[in-house]
Short mmCIF file of C-alpha atoms and ligand atoms in Angstrom, two decimals:
data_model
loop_
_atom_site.label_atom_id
_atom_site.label_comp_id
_atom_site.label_asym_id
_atom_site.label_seq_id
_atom_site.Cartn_x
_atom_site.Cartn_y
_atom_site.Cartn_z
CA UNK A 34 128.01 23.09 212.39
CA UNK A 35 131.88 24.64 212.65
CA UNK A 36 132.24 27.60 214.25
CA UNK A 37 133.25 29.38 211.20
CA UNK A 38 131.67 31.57 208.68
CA UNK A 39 132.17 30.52 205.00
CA UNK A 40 129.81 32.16 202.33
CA UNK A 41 128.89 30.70 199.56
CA UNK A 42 131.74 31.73 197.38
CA UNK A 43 133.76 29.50 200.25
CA UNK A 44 135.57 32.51 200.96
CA UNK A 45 135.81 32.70 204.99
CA UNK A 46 134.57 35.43 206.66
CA UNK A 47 136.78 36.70 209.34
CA UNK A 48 137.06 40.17 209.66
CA UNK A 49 134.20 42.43 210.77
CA UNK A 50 133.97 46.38 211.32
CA UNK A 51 131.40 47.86 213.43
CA UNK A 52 130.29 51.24 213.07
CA UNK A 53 129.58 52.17 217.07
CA UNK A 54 128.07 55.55 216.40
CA UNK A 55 126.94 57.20 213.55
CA UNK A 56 127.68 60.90 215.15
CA UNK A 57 131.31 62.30 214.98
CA UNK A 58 132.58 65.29 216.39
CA UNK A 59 133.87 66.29 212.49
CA UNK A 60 132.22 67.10 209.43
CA UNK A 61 134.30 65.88 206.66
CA UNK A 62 133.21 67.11 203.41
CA UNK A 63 133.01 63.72 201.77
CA UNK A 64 131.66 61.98 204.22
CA UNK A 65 128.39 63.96 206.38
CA UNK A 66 126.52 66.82 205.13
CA UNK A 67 127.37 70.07 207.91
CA UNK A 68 123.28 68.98 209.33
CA UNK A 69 123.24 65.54 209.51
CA UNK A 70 120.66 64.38 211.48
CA UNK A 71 121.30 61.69 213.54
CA UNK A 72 119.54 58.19 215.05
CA UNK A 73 117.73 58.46 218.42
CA UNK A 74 119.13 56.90 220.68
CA UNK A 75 117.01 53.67 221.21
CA UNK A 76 117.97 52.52 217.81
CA UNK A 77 121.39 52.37 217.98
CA UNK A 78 123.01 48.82 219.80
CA UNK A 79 123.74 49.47 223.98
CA UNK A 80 127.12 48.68 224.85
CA UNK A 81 126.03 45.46 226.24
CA UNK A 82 124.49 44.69 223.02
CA UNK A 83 127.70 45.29 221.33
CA UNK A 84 129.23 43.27 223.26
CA UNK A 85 126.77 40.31 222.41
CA UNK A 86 126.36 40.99 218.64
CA UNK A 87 130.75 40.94 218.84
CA UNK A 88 130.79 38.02 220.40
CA UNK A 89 128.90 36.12 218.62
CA UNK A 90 130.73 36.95 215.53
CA UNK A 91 133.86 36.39 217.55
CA UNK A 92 132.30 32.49 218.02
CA UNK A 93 131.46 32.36 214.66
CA UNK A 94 135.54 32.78 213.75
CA UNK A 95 135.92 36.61 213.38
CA UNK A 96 139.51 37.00 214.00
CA UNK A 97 139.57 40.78 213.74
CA UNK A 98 137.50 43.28 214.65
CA UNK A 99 137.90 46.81 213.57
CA UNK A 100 136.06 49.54 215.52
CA UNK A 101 134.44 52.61 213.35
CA UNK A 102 132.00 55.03 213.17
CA UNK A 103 131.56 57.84 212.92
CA UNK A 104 134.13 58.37 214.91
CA UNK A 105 133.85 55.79 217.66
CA UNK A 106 135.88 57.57 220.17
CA UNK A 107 132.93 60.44 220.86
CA UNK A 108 130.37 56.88 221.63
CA UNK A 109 129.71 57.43 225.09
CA UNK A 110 131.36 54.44 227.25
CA UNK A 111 133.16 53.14 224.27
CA UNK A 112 136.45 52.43 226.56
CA UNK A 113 133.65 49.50 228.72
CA UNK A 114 133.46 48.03 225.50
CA UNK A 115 136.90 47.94 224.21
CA UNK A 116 137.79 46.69 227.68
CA UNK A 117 135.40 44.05 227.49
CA UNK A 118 136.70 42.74 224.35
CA UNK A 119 140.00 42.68 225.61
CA UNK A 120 138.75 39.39 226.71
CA UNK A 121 138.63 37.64 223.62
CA UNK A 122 142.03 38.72 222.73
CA UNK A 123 142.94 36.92 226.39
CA UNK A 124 141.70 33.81 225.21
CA UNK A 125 142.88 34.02 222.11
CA UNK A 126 139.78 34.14 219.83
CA UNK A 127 140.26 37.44 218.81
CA UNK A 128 144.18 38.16 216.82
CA UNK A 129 143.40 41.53 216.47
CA UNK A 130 141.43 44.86 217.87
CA UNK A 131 141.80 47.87 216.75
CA UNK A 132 139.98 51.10 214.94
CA UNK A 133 139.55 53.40 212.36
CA UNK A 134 139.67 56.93 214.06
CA UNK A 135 139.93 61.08 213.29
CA UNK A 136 142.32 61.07 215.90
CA UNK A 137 140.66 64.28 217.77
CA UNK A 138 140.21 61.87 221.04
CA UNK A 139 142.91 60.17 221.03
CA UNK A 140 145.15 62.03 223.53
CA UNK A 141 142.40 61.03 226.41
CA UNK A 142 142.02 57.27 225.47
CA UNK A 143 145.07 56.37 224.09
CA UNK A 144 146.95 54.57 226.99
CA UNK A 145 143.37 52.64 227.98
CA UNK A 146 143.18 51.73 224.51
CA UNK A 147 146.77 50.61 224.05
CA UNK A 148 145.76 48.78 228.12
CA UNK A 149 142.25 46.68 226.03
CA UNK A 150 144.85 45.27 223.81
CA UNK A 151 144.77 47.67 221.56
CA UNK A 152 147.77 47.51 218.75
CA UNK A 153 147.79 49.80 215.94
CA UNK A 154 144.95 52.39 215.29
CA UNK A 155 144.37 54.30 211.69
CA UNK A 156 144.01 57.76 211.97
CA UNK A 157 141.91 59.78 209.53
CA UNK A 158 143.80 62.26 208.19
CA UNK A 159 144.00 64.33 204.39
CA UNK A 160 146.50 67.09 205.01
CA UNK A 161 149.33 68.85 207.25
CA UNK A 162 147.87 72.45 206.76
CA UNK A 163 146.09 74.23 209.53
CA UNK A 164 143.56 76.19 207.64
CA UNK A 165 143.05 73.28 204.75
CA UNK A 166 142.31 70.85 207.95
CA UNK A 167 139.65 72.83 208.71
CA UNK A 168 138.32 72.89 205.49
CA UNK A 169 138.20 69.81 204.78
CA UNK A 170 136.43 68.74 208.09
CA UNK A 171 134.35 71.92 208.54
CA UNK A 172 134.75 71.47 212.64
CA UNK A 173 138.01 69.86 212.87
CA UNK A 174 141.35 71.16 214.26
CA UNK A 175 144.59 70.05 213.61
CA UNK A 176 146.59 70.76 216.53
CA UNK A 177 144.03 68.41 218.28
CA UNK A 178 144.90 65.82 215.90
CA UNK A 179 148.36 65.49 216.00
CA UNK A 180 148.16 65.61 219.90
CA UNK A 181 146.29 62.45 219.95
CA UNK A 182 148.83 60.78 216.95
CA UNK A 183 151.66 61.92 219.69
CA UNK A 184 149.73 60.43 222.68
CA UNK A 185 148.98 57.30 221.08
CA UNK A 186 152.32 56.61 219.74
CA UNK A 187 153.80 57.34 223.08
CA UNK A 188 151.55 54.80 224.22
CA UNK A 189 153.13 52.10 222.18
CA UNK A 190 150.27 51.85 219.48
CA UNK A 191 151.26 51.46 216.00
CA UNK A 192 149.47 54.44 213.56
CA UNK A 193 148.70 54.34 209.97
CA UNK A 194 147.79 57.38 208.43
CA UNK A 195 144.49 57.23 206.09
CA UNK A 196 144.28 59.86 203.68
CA UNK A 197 141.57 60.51 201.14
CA UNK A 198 142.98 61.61 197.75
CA UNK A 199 141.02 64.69 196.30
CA UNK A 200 142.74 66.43 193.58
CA UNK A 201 143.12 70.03 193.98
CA UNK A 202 143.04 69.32 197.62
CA UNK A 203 145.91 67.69 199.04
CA UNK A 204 147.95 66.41 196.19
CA UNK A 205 150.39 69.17 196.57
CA UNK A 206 151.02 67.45 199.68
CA UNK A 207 151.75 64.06 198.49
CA UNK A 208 155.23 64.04 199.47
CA UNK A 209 155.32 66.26 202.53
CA UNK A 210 152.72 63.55 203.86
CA UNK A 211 155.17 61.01 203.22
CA UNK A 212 157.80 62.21 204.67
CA UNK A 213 155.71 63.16 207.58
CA UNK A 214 154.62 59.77 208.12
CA UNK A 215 158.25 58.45 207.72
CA UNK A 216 159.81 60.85 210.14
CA UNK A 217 157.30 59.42 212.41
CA UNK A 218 158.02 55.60 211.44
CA UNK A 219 153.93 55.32 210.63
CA UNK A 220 152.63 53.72 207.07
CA UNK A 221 150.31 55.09 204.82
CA UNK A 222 146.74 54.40 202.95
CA UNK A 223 145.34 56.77 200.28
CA UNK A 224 141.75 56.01 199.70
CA UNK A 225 139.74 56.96 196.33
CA UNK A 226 136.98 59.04 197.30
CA UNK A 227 133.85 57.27 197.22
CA UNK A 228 130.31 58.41 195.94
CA UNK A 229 128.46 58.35 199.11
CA UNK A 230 125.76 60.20 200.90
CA UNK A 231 125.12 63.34 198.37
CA UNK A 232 128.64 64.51 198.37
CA UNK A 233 128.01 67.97 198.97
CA UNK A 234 130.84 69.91 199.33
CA UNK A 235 133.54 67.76 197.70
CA UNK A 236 133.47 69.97 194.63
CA UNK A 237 134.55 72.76 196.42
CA UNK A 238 137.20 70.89 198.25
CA UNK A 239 138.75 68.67 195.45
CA UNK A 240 138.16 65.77 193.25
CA UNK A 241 138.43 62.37 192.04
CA UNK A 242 142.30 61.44 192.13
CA UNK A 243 143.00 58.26 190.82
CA UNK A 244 144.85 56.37 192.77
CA UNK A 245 147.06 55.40 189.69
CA UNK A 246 147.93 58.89 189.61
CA UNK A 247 149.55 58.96 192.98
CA UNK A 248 151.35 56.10 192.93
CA UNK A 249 153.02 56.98 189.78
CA UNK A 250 153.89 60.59 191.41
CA UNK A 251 155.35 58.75 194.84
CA UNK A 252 157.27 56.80 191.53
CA UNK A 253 159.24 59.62 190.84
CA UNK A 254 160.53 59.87 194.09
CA UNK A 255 160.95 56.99 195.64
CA UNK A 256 161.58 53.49 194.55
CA UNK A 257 158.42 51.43 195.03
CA UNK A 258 158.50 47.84 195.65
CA UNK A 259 155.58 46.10 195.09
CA UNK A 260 154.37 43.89 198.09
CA UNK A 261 152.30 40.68 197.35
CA UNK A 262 150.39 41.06 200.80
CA UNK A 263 146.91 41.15 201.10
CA UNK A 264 144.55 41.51 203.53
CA UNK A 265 141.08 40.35 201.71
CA UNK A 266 140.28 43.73 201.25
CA UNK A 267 140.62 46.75 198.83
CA UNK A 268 143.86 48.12 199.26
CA UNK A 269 147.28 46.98 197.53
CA UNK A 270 150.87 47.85 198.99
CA UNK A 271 154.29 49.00 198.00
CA UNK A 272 157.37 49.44 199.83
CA UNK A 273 159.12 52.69 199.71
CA UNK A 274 162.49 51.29 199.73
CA UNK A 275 164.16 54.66 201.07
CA UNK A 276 162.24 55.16 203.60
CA UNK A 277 160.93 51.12 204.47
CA UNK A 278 157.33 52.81 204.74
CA UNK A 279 154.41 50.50 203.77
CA UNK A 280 152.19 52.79 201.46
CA UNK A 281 148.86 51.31 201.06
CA UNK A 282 145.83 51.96 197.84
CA UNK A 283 142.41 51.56 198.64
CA UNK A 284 140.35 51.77 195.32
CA UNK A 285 137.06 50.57 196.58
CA UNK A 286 135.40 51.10 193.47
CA UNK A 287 137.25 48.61 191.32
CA UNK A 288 136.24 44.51 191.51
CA UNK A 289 139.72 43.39 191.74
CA UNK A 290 139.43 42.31 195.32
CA UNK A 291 136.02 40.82 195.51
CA UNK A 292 136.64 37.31 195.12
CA UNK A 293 139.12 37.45 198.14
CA UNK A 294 136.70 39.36 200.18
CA UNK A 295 136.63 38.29 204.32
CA UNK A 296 134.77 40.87 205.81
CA UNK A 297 131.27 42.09 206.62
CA UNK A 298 130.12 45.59 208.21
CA UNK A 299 128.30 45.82 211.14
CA UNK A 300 126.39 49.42 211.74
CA UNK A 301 125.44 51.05 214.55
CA UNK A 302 121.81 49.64 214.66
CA UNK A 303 122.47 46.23 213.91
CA UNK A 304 122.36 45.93 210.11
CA UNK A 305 124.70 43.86 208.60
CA UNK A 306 125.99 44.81 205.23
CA UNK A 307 127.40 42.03 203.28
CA UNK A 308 129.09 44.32 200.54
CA UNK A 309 130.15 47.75 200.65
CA UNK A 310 129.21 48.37 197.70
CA UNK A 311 125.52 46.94 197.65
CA UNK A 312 122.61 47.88 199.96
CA UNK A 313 121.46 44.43 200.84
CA UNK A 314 121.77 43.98 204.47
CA UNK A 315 120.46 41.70 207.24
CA UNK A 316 118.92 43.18 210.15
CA UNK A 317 120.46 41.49 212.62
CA UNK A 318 119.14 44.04 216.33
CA UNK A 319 115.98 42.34 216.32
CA UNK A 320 117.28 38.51 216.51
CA UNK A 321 119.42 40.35 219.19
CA UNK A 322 116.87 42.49 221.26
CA UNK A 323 113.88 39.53 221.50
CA UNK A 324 116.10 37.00 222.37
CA UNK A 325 117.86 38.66 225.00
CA UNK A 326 118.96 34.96 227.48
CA UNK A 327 119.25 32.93 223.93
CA UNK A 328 121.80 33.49 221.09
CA UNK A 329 120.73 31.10 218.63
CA UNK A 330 118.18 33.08 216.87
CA UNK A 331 121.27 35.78 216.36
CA UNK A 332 123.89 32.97 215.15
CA UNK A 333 121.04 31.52 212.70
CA UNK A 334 120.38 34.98 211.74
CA UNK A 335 124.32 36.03 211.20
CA UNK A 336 124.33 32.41 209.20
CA UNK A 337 121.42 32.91 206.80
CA UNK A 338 123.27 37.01 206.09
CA UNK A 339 126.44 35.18 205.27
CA UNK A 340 125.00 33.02 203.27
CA UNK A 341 123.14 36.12 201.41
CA UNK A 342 127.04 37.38 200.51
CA UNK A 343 127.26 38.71 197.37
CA UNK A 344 130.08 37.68 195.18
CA UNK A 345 130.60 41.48 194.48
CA UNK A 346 129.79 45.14 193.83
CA UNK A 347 128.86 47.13 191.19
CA UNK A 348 130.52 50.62 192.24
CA UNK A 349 131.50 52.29 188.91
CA UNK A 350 132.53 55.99 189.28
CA UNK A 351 133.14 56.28 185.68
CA UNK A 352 129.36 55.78 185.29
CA UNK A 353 128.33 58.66 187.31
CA UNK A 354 128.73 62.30 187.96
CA UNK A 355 129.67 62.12 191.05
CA UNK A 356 126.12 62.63 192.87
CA UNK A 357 125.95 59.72 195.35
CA UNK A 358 125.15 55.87 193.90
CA UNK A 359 125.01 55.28 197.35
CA UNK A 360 122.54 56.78 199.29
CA UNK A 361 124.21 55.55 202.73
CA UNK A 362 126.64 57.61 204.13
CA UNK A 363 130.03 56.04 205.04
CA UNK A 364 129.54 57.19 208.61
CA UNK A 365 126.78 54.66 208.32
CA UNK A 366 128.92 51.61 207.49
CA UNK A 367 132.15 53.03 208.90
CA UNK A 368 133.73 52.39 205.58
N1 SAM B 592 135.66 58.89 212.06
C1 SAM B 592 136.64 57.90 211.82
C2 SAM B 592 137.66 58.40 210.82
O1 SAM B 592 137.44 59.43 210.18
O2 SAM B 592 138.70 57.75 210.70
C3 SAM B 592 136.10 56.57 211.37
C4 SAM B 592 134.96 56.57 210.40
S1 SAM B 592 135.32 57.20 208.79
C5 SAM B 592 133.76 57.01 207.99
C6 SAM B 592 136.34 55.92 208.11
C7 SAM B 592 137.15 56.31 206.91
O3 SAM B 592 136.29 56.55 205.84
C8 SAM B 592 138.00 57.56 207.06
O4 SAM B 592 139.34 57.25 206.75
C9 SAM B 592 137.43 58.51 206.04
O5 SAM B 592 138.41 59.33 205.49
C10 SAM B 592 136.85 57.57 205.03
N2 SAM B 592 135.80 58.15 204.22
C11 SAM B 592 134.68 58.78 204.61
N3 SAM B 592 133.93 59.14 203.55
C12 SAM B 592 134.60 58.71 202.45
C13 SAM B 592 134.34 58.76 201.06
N4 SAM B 592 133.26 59.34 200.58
N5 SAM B 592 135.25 58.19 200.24
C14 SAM B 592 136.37 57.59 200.71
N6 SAM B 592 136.65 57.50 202.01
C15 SAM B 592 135.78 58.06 202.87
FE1 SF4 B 593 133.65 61.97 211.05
FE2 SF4 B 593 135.31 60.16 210.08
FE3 SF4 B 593 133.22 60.97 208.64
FE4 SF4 B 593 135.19 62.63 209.04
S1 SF4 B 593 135.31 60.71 207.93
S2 SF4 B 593 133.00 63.13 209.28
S3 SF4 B 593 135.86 62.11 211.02
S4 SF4 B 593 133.12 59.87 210.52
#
């Protein structure tokens, strides 16, 4: 057997993203209810068992790992871990580490992150305005926020904004964000809000805002250059020739990326979703836990959930009313 993971589509599976936590220190209003409950602690993966689960994907071929949560940097110990991946970028196995943050931890870990190897980090992050910040993440503050973008790029780490596009919300801001961004020589995703978890709250804050939409608005002030690069995921990217800023469009609930798909989510228990956009996962903790001196039950188990990859998702917004398809929250899957 090679030590890669091809599904039966023969696309390669490469990338992974593991959710370390499911708790976060914000409350976003598309993304946890304001009480979420959250997993004891015995069922979410130790550090060391992290460590194993990453591995062993690493072995398998996974060239990139991306680090998620909840927010990952409130995971208790998370720098051990990052540090101890750091050795896979050493030998090489691992191209690239790096996360998906909110950016309020930052200032304290980003130099140790930037040490594990650490290269670019996406921060979270829908709007410029104080009292709309805290809106939108019910316990979030700003200030804190851009702190930890300042600490991090002082650290030498490359940032890409993420921002969730909710109409009514923050496209007023479309262009102050990107001019933000380009003072501060960082690129830029907008995301389509996805139906997860019971999306509470998201009527209050804003809307669906097609991602169409923006682009054509960025249209009319800059000149956009479309880029052929992909990543085998959902997003597509233009050039803002004024500016050089990469400006990225994640629309997660159309198929046109499927058939190039390379990645798998990991969650903070151990259950590996194939799909984003389907619930069939492999439950991969126990393979893990009662083998603890023998990996091959884990690798045969990884093998048989690749092998289980669907060739796509069914995600249709148009065909709902926005009350959650999904009943798994993105904190969940880390998105
Ligand atoms: N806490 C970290 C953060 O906010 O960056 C990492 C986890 S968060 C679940 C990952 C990304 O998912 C964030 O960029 C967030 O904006 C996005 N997200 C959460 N819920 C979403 C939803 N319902 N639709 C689209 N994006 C969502
Ligand atoms: Fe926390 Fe990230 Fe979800 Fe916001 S999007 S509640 S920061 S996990």
């Amino acid at each position: 057997m090679t030590n890669t993971l091809v599904d039966p589509f023969q696309r390669a599976v490469n990338y992974l993203r593991v959710s370390v936590t499911d708790r976060c220190d914000f409350r976003c209003v598309y993304c946890m209810t304001e009480n979420m409950s959250f997993l004891p602690k015995k069922e979410l993966l130790s550090l060391e068992e992290l460590d194993r689960m990453c591995s062993a994907f690493i072995n398998l071929g996974v060239k990139k790992l991306r680090i998620t949560g909840g927010e990952p940097l409130v995971r208790r110990g998370i720098m051990t871990f990052f540090d101890a991946m750091a050795r896979h970028l050493e030998s090489g196995a691992l191209q690239e580490l790096t996360l998906t943050t909110n950016g309020s931890q930052l200032s304290r870990f980003a130099k140790d992150l930037a040490a594990a190897g650490v290269k670019r980090v996406n921060v979270s992050l829908d709007t410029l305005n104080d009292e709309k910040f805290a809106r939108v993440t019910r316990w979030g503050r700003l200030s804190q926020v851009i702190k930890g973008i300042d600490a991090a790029q002082a650290a030498g780490l490359r940032i890409k904004i993420n921002a969730v596009a909710l109409r009514g919300f923050n496209e007023d801001e479309l262009l102050d964000l990107t001019k933000w961004c380009a003072d501060r020589d960082m690129d830029m995703t907008w995301i389509e809000v996805m139906p997860m978890g019971d999306m509470e709250g998201i009527e209050r804050i804003g809307q669906f805002w097609p991602l169409g939409d923006v682009r054509a608005q960025l249209g009319e002030h800059y000149t956009l250059s479309e880029l052929s690069e992909r990543t085998g995921g959902p997003a597509r990217y233009v050039r803002l020739e004024e500016t050089g800023q990469k400006i990225g469009f994640i629309t997660p609930l159309s198929h046109n990326f499927c058939e190039s798909c390379n990645r798998v989510r990991l969650t903070c228990t151990g259950e590996l979703y194939m799909c984003l956009g389907q619930e069939d996962r492999a439950a991969l903790r126990d393979a893990l836990r009662e083998n603890p001196d023998d990996n091959a039950p884990l690798v045969a188990a990884i093998r048989t959930a690749i092998a289980n990859k669907p060739k796509g998702h069914d995600f249709d917004y148009s065909r709902q009313d926005g009350d959650g398809q999904m009943s798994r929250h993105m904190s969940h899957t880390g998105g």
